[in-house]
PDB file of C-alpha atoms in Angstrom:
ATOM      1  CA  GLU A  55     165.711 126.959 146.487  1.00 94.00           C
ATOM      2  CA  VAL A  56     166.585 130.425 145.213  1.00 95.00           C
ATOM      3  CA  GLN A  57     163.623 132.175 143.635  1.00 97.00           C
ATOM      4  CA  LEU A  58     163.350 135.626 142.094  1.00 98.00           C
ATOM      5  CA  VAL A  59     159.892 136.795 141.037  1.00 97.00           C
ATOM      6  CA  GLU A  60     159.457 140.023 139.095  1.00 97.00           C
ATOM      7  CA  SER A  61     156.287 142.065 138.881  1.00 97.00           C
ATOM      8  CA  GLY A  62     155.084 145.493 137.832  1.00 96.00           C
ATOM      9  CA  GLY A  63     155.666 145.557 134.090  1.00 91.00           C
ATOM     10  CA  GLY A  64     153.222 146.397 131.340  1.00 95.00           C
ATOM     11  CA  LEU A  65     152.435 149.022 128.727  1.00 97.00           C
ATOM     12  CA  VAL A  66     153.653 152.546 129.475  1.00 97.00           C
ATOM     13  CA  GLN A  67     153.482 155.716 127.408  1.00 97.00           C
ATOM     14  CA  PRO A  68     156.682 157.469 126.318  1.00 97.00           C
ATOM     15  CA  GLY A  69     157.777 159.833 129.051  1.00 97.00           C
ATOM     16  CA  GLY A  70     155.917 157.813 131.648  1.00 97.00           C
ATOM     17  CA  SER A  71     157.072 155.886 134.685  1.00 97.00           C
ATOM     18  CA  VAL A  72     156.819 152.369 136.026  1.00 98.00           C
ATOM     19  CA  ARG A  73     158.209 150.560 139.053  1.00 98.00           C
ATOM     20  CA  LEU A  74     159.420 146.998 138.810  1.00 98.00           C
ATOM     21  CA  SER A  75     159.591 144.793 141.894  1.00 98.00           C
ATOM     22  CA  CYS A  76     161.505 141.596 142.530  1.00 98.00           C
ATOM     23  CA  GLU A  77     160.746 139.416 145.528  1.00 98.00           C
ATOM     24  CA  ALA A  78     163.571 137.086 146.524  1.00 97.00           C
ATOM     25  CA  SER A  79     163.454 133.903 148.555  1.00 97.00           C
ATOM     26  CA  GLY A  80     165.633 130.934 149.391  1.00 96.00           C
ATOM     27  CA  PHE A  81     168.756 132.861 150.393  1.00 96.00           C
ATOM     28  CA  ALA A  82     170.013 135.526 152.800  1.00 95.00           C
ATOM     29  CA  PHE A  83     168.885 138.509 150.729  1.00 94.00           C
ATOM     30  CA  SER A  84     170.885 141.148 152.614  1.00 93.00           C
ATOM     31  CA  ASP A  85     174.164 139.343 151.886  1.00 93.00           C
ATOM     32  CA  TYR A  86     173.921 139.650 148.120  1.00 95.00           C
ATOM     33  CA  THR A  87     174.262 142.296 145.457  1.00 96.00           C
ATOM     34  CA  MET A  88     171.231 142.458 143.181  1.00 97.00           C
ATOM     35  CA  ASN A  89     171.076 143.448 139.517  1.00 98.00           C
ATOM     36  CA  TRP A  90     168.577 144.277 136.822  1.00 98.00           C
ATOM     37  CA  VAL A  91     169.384 143.068 133.298  1.00 98.00           C
ATOM     38  CA  ARG A  92     167.237 143.604 130.213  1.00 97.00           C
ATOM     39  CA  GLN A  93     166.842 142.231 126.728  1.00 97.00           C
ATOM     40  CA  SER A  94     165.152 144.290 124.056  1.00 96.00           C
ATOM     41  CA  PRO A  95     163.351 142.428 121.257  1.00 94.00           C
ATOM     42  CA  GLY A  96     165.882 140.941 118.878  1.00 93.00           C
ATOM     43  CA  LYS A  97     168.830 142.269 120.867  1.00 95.00           C
ATOM     44  CA  GLY A  98     171.351 140.879 123.318  1.00 95.00           C
ATOM     45  CA  LEU A  99     171.549 141.087 127.084  1.00 96.00           C
ATOM     46  CA  GLU A 100     172.126 144.539 128.557  1.00 97.00           C
ATOM     47  CA  TRP A 101     173.049 145.133 132.173  1.00 97.00           C
ATOM     48  CA  VAL A 102     170.946 147.948 133.659  1.00 98.00           C
ATOM     49  CA  ALA A 103     171.845 148.523 137.306  1.00 98.00           C
ATOM     50  CA  LEU A 104     173.025 146.983 140.544  1.00 97.00           C
ATOM     51  CA  ILE A 105     172.705 147.648 144.261  1.00 97.00           C
ATOM     52  CA  SER A 106     175.425 146.358 146.503  1.00 94.00           C
ATOM     53  CA  GLY A 107     174.631 143.914 149.281  1.00 88.00           C
ATOM     54  CA  PHE A 108     177.448 145.356 151.389  1.00 82.00           C
ATOM     55  CA  ASP A 109     176.929 149.098 151.437  1.00 81.00           C
ATOM     56  CA  THR A 110     173.861 149.657 149.193  1.00 83.00           C
ATOM     57  CA  SER A 111     175.953 151.608 146.717  1.00 94.00           C
ATOM     58  CA  THR A 112     174.395 151.717 143.260  1.00 97.00           C
ATOM     59  CA  TYR A 113     175.702 151.611 139.706  1.00 97.00           C
ATOM     60  CA  TYR A 114     173.921 152.222 136.416  1.00 97.00           C
ATOM     61  CA  ALA A 115     174.391 151.713 132.706  1.00 96.00           C
ATOM     62  CA  ASP A 116     174.948 154.961 130.822  1.00 95.00           C
ATOM     63  CA  SER A 117     171.713 154.389 128.916  1.00 96.00           C
ATOM     64  CA  VAL A 118     169.574 154.645 132.087  1.00 97.00           C
ATOM     65  CA  ARG A 119     171.618 156.778 134.484  1.00 97.00           C
ATOM     66  CA  GLY A 120     169.587 159.746 135.695  1.00 97.00           C
ATOM     67  CA  ARG A 121     166.280 158.116 134.688  1.00 98.00           C
ATOM     68  CA  PHE A 122     166.220 154.793 136.588  1.00 98.00           C
ATOM     69  CA  ILE A 123     166.677 154.224 140.316  1.00 98.00           C
ATOM     70  CA  ILE A 124     167.468 150.879 141.905  1.00 98.00           C
ATOM     71  CA  SER A 125     166.595 150.341 145.560  1.00 96.00           C
ATOM     72  CA  LYS A 126     165.879 147.537 147.970  1.00 95.00           C
ATOM     73  CA  ASP A 127     163.919 146.731 151.118  1.00 94.00           C
ATOM     74  CA  ALA A 128     165.682 144.056 153.146  1.00 92.00           C
ATOM     75  CA  ALA A 129     162.654 143.605 155.401  1.00 94.00           C
ATOM     76  CA  LYS A 130     160.630 142.580 152.357  1.00 96.00           C
ATOM     77  CA  ASN A 131     163.467 140.686 150.618  1.00 96.00           C
ATOM     78  CA  SER A 132     162.783 142.843 147.604  1.00 97.00           C
ATOM     79  CA  VAL A 133     164.637 144.925 145.062  1.00 97.00           C
ATOM     80  CA  TYR A 134     163.008 147.592 142.920  1.00 98.00           C
ATOM     81  CA  LEU A 135     163.660 149.477 139.702  1.00 98.00           C
ATOM     82  CA  GLN A 136     161.948 152.844 139.385  1.00 98.00           C
ATOM     83  CA  MET A 137     161.916 153.695 135.692  1.00 98.00           C
ATOM     84  CA  ASN A 138     161.203 157.330 134.744  1.00 98.00           C
ATOM     85  CA  SER A 139     161.198 159.307 131.499  1.00 98.00           C
ATOM     86  CA  LEU A 140     160.696 156.099 129.590  1.00 98.00           C
ATOM     87  CA  ARG A 141     161.612 155.852 125.929  1.00 97.00           C
ATOM     88  CA  ALA A 142     160.713 153.404 123.192  1.00 97.00           C
ATOM     89  CA  GLU A 143     164.210 151.940 123.438  1.00 97.00           C
ATOM     90  CA  ASP A 144     163.521 150.937 127.041  1.00 98.00           C
ATOM     91  CA  THR A 145     161.060 148.345 125.742  1.00 98.00           C
ATOM     92  CA  ALA A 146     162.487 145.052 126.955  1.00 97.00           C
ATOM     93  CA  LEU A 147     162.181 141.975 129.099  1.00 97.00           C
ATOM     94  CA  TYR A 148     163.635 142.935 132.482  1.00 98.00           C
ATOM     95  CA  TYR A 149     165.328 140.285 134.612  1.00 98.00           C
ATOM     96  CA  CYS A 150     166.045 140.452 138.315  1.00 98.00           C
ATOM     97  CA  VAL A 151     169.432 138.809 138.909  1.00 98.00           C
ATOM     98  CA  ARG A 152     171.378 137.812 142.000  1.00 97.00           C
ATOM     99  CA  GLU A 153     175.126 138.371 141.989  1.00 96.00           C
ATOM    100  CA  ASP A 154     177.631 136.185 143.814  1.00 93.00           C
ATOM    101  CA  ARG A 155     181.318 137.063 143.561  1.00 86.00           C
ATOM    102  CA  ASP A 156     181.066 138.706 140.136  1.00 86.00           C
ATOM    103  CA  ALA A 157     178.785 135.999 138.724  1.00 92.00           C
ATOM    104  CA  ARG A 158     175.140 136.701 137.925  1.00 95.00           C
ATOM    105  CA  ASP A 159     174.132 133.318 139.247  1.00 94.00           C
ATOM    106  CA  TYR A 160     170.332 133.285 139.625  1.00 97.00           C
ATOM    107  CA  TRP A 161     167.868 134.926 137.265  1.00 97.00           C
ATOM    108  CA  GLY A 162     164.150 135.558 137.516  1.00 97.00           C
ATOM    109  CA  GLN A 163     161.840 134.677 134.646  1.00 96.00           C
ATOM    110  CA  GLY A 164     161.628 138.295 133.562  1.00 97.00           C
ATOM    111  CA  ILE A 165     158.921 140.923 133.264  1.00 97.00           C
ATOM    112  CA  MET A 166     158.025 142.733 130.068  1.00 97.00           C
ATOM    113  CA  VAL A 167     157.941 146.518 129.816  1.00 98.00           C
ATOM    114  CA  THR A 168     156.576 148.019 126.614  1.00 98.00           C
ATOM    115  CA  VAL A 169     156.940 151.745 126.003  1.00 97.00           C
ATOM    116  CA  SER A 170     154.485 152.841 123.344  1.00 96.00           C
ATOM    117  CA  SER A 171     151.716 155.332 122.717  1.00 94.00           C
TER     118      SER A 171
ATOM    119  CA  GLN B 206     177.635 150.210 125.930  1.00 56.00           C
ATOM    120  CA  SER B 207     179.124 146.751 125.398  1.00 60.00           C
ATOM    121  CA  VAL B 208     182.798 146.674 124.499  1.00 81.00           C
ATOM    122  CA  LEU B 209     183.031 142.898 124.771  1.00 96.00           C
ATOM    123  CA  THR B 210     183.025 141.576 121.234  1.00 97.00           C
ATOM    124  CA  GLN B 211     181.915 138.098 120.248  1.00 98.00           C
ATOM    125  CA  PRO B 212     181.346 136.505 116.836  1.00 97.00           C
ATOM    126  CA  PRO B 213     177.658 136.681 115.910  1.00 97.00           C
ATOM    127  CA  SER B 214     177.454 132.966 115.206  1.00 97.00           C
ATOM    128  CA  VAL B 215     179.375 129.704 115.215  1.00 97.00           C
ATOM    129  CA  SER B 216     178.305 126.288 114.005  1.00 96.00           C
ATOM    130  CA  ALA B 217     179.483 122.708 113.911  1.00 96.00           C
ATOM    131  CA  ALA B 218     178.162 119.190 113.526  1.00 96.00           C
ATOM    132  CA  PRO B 219     177.042 117.064 116.476  1.00 97.00           C
ATOM    133  CA  GLY B 220     180.008 115.723 118.417  1.00 96.00           C
ATOM    134  CA  GLU B 221     182.379 118.401 117.205  1.00 97.00           C
ATOM    135  CA  LYS B 222     183.851 121.372 119.075  1.00 97.00           C
ATOM    136  CA  VAL B 223     183.097 125.067 118.867  1.00 97.00           C
ATOM    137  CA  SER B 224     185.015 127.918 120.415  1.00 98.00           C
ATOM    138  CA  ILE B 225     183.583 131.337 121.167  1.00 98.00           C
ATOM    139  CA  THR B 226     185.934 134.228 121.755  1.00 97.00           C
ATOM    140  CA  CYS B 227     185.200 137.317 123.811  1.00 97.00           C
ATOM    141  CA  SER B 228     187.494 140.263 123.138  1.00 97.00           C
ATOM    142  CA  GLY B 229     187.663 143.060 125.651  1.00 96.00           C
ATOM    143  CA  GLY B 230     190.193 145.438 127.091  1.00 95.00           C
ATOM    144  CA  SER B 231     192.463 146.274 129.966  1.00 94.00           C
ATOM    145  CA  SER B 232     189.670 147.774 132.055  1.00 95.00           C
ATOM    146  CA  ASN B 233     187.387 144.746 131.919  1.00 96.00           C
ATOM    147  CA  ILE B 234     188.631 141.266 130.993  1.00 95.00           C
ATOM    148  CA  GLY B 235     192.203 142.338 131.655  1.00 94.00           C
ATOM    149  CA  LEU B 236     191.335 143.126 135.268  1.00 94.00           C
ATOM    150  CA  HIS B 237     188.304 141.113 136.253  1.00 93.00           C
ATOM    151  CA  LEU B 238     186.836 137.649 136.391  1.00 91.00           C
ATOM    152  CA  VAL B 239     184.932 136.552 133.291  1.00 94.00           C
ATOM    153  CA  CYS B 240     181.629 134.697 133.277  1.00 96.00           C
ATOM    154  CA  TRP B 241     179.728 132.960 130.522  1.00 97.00           C
ATOM    155  CA  TYR B 242     175.949 132.690 130.234  1.00 97.00           C
ATOM    156  CA  GLN B 243     173.746 130.387 128.174  1.00 97.00           C
ATOM    157  CA  HIS B 244     170.389 131.693 126.968  1.00 97.00           C
ATOM    158  CA  PHE B 245     167.649 129.690 125.352  1.00 96.00           C
ATOM    159  CA  PRO B 246     165.055 132.094 123.856  1.00 89.00           C
ATOM    160  CA  GLY B 247     161.972 132.289 126.007  1.00 88.00           C
ATOM    161  CA  THR B 248     163.735 131.198 129.176  1.00 93.00           C
ATOM    162  CA  ALA B 249     165.885 132.899 131.777  1.00 95.00           C
ATOM    163  CA  PRO B 250     169.620 133.016 131.016  1.00 96.00           C
ATOM    164  CA  ARG B 251     171.757 130.537 132.957  1.00 96.00           C
ATOM    165  CA  LEU B 252     175.210 130.958 134.456  1.00 96.00           C
ATOM    166  CA  LEU B 253     177.501 128.575 132.600  1.00 96.00           C
ATOM    167  CA  ILE B 254     181.002 129.511 133.747  1.00 95.00           C
ATOM    168  CA  TYR B 255     182.173 131.775 136.573  1.00 94.00           C
ATOM    169  CA  GLN B 256     185.559 133.005 137.771  1.00 89.00           C
ATOM    170  CA  VAL B 257     186.970 132.415 134.270  1.00 85.00           C
ATOM    171  CA  HIS B 258     186.771 128.619 134.233  1.00 89.00           C
ATOM    172  CA  LYS B 259     184.584 127.232 137.055  1.00 92.00           C
ATOM    173  CA  ARG B 260     181.279 125.461 136.382  1.00 95.00           C
ATOM    174  CA  PRO B 261     178.194 125.669 138.619  1.00 93.00           C
ATOM    175  CA  SER B 262     176.788 122.337 139.690  1.00 93.00           C
ATOM    176  CA  GLY B 263     174.849 120.671 136.904  1.00 94.00           C
ATOM    177  CA  ILE B 264     176.904 122.149 134.064  1.00 95.00           C
ATOM    178  CA  PRO B 265     178.640 119.331 132.160  1.00 96.00           C
ATOM    179  CA  ASP B 266     182.387 119.347 131.663  1.00 94.00           C
ATOM    180  CA  ARG B 267     181.831 119.621 127.917  1.00 97.00           C
ATOM    181  CA  PHE B 268     181.766 123.332 128.663  1.00 97.00           C
ATOM    182  CA  SER B 269     185.133 124.854 129.505  1.00 96.00           C
ATOM    183  CA  ALA B 270     186.618 128.310 129.402  1.00 95.00           C
ATOM    184  CA  SER B 271     189.865 130.202 129.682  1.00 94.00           C
ATOM    185  CA  LYS B 272     191.272 133.714 129.667  1.00 95.00           C
ATOM    186  CA  SER B 273     194.407 135.220 128.208  1.00 94.00           C
ATOM    187  CA  GLY B 274     195.160 138.896 128.588  1.00 95.00           C
ATOM    188  CA  THR B 275     192.133 140.837 127.430  1.00 96.00           C
ATOM    189  CA  SER B 276     190.327 137.958 125.768  1.00 96.00           C
ATOM    190  CA  ALA B 277     188.376 134.945 126.969  1.00 96.00           C
ATOM    191  CA  THR B 278     187.277 131.779 125.231  1.00 97.00           C
ATOM    192  CA  LEU B 279     184.395 129.363 125.789  1.00 97.00           C
ATOM    193  CA  ASP B 280     184.799 125.883 124.357  1.00 97.00           C
ATOM    194  CA  ILE B 281     181.963 123.438 123.867  1.00 97.00           C
ATOM    195  CA  THR B 282     183.096 119.900 123.041  1.00 97.00           C
ATOM    196  CA  GLY B 283     180.943 116.943 122.042  1.00 96.00           C
ATOM    197  CA  LEU B 284     178.379 119.373 120.636  1.00 97.00           C
ATOM    198  CA  GLN B 285     174.730 118.357 121.105  1.00 97.00           C
ATOM    199  CA  THR B 286     171.540 119.672 119.544  1.00 96.00           C
ATOM    200  CA  GLY B 287     170.499 120.796 123.017  1.00 95.00           C
ATOM    201  CA  ASP B 288     173.438 123.207 123.037  1.00 97.00           C
ATOM    202  CA  GLU B 289     171.787 125.405 120.417  1.00 97.00           C
ATOM    203  CA  ALA B 290     171.425 128.696 122.249  1.00 97.00           C
ATOM    204  CA  ASP B 291     172.852 132.160 122.581  1.00 98.00           C
ATOM    205  CA  TYR B 292     176.022 132.524 124.616  1.00 98.00           C
ATOM    206  CA  TYR B 293     177.255 135.703 126.309  1.00 98.00           C
ATOM    207  CA  CYS B 294     180.443 136.573 128.117  1.00 97.00           C
ATOM    208  CA  GLY B 295     180.357 139.092 130.957  1.00 96.00           C
ATOM    209  CA  ALA B 296     182.787 141.126 133.027  1.00 96.00           C
ATOM    210  CA  TRP B 297     182.921 144.259 135.147  1.00 95.00           C
ATOM    211  CA  ASP B 298     184.523 147.336 133.596  1.00 95.00           C
ATOM    212  CA  ASP B 299     186.449 149.682 135.862  1.00 95.00           C
ATOM    213  CA  ASN B 300     186.378 152.659 133.497  1.00 94.00           C
ATOM    214  CA  LEU B 301     182.646 152.504 132.831  1.00 94.00           C
ATOM    215  CA  ARG B 302     181.842 151.338 136.385  1.00 95.00           C
ATOM    216  CA  ALA B 303     179.387 148.996 134.755  1.00 95.00           C
ATOM    217  CA  TYR B 304     178.905 145.326 134.082  1.00 96.00           C
ATOM    218  CA  LEU B 305     179.281 144.420 130.450  1.00 97.00           C
ATOM    219  CA  PHE B 306     177.744 141.576 128.535  1.00 97.00           C
ATOM    220  CA  GLY B 307     179.332 140.513 125.288  1.00 97.00           C
ATOM    221  CA  THR B 308     177.546 141.044 121.999  1.00 97.00           C
ATOM    222  CA  GLY B 309     176.362 137.432 122.060  1.00 97.00           C
ATOM    223  CA  THR B 310     177.025 134.367 119.897  1.00 98.00           C
ATOM    224  CA  LYS B 311     174.407 132.060 118.463  1.00 98.00           C
ATOM    225  CA  VAL B 312     175.526 128.435 118.411  1.00 98.00           C
ATOM    226  CA  THR B 313     174.003 126.290 115.679  1.00 97.00           C
ATOM    227  CA  VAL B 314     174.335 122.533 115.502  1.00 96.00           C
ATOM    228  CA  LEU B 315     174.390 121.477 111.863  1.00 93.00           C
TER     229      LEU B 315
END
């Protein structure tokens, strides 16, 4: 059974940093591209970033490029999102998502990040 | 960043059909496979349709989808109260080098 479990969220001050982790199980982690997707309160889904399972290339949404870094550790079956220079508009529920041939097919339960003073 | 446009809401009575359109452009829907996601508030979103029209196991055939040019459509037939959720289309965009979700559509069963 595919499982994705996020951790590391919480309350962060504007300008601060936080690192989200996602531990994967139930599939060959290294074979898959992994994504982070977020949903701000009252808003729709917003794709944040991905790291390729093939060559570890990374892609980011314009809204986070230069502030967020996605990475992974295959030995730990984990993907991370380092979030720096946080803003109030980064407040959201962050989902770790597996990608299979263009489809975001398995989603974690999400972890909340609140940016507030 | 989203340039995939959906109607904010659609509604119909139980048993009827609703259609949700997703309008994009030549750099996203026009070039790439479209997916649809179902999201019940408070739960994780679920993949509903992939590769334009395929359903993951467990998704009933009441859900179907198609694509034409730079637009895609999700149809839900035999509408049930349990279908009340938010629905999002999604596709990669070559110009933005980003994955786009649609603006989202809330389905209401009257």
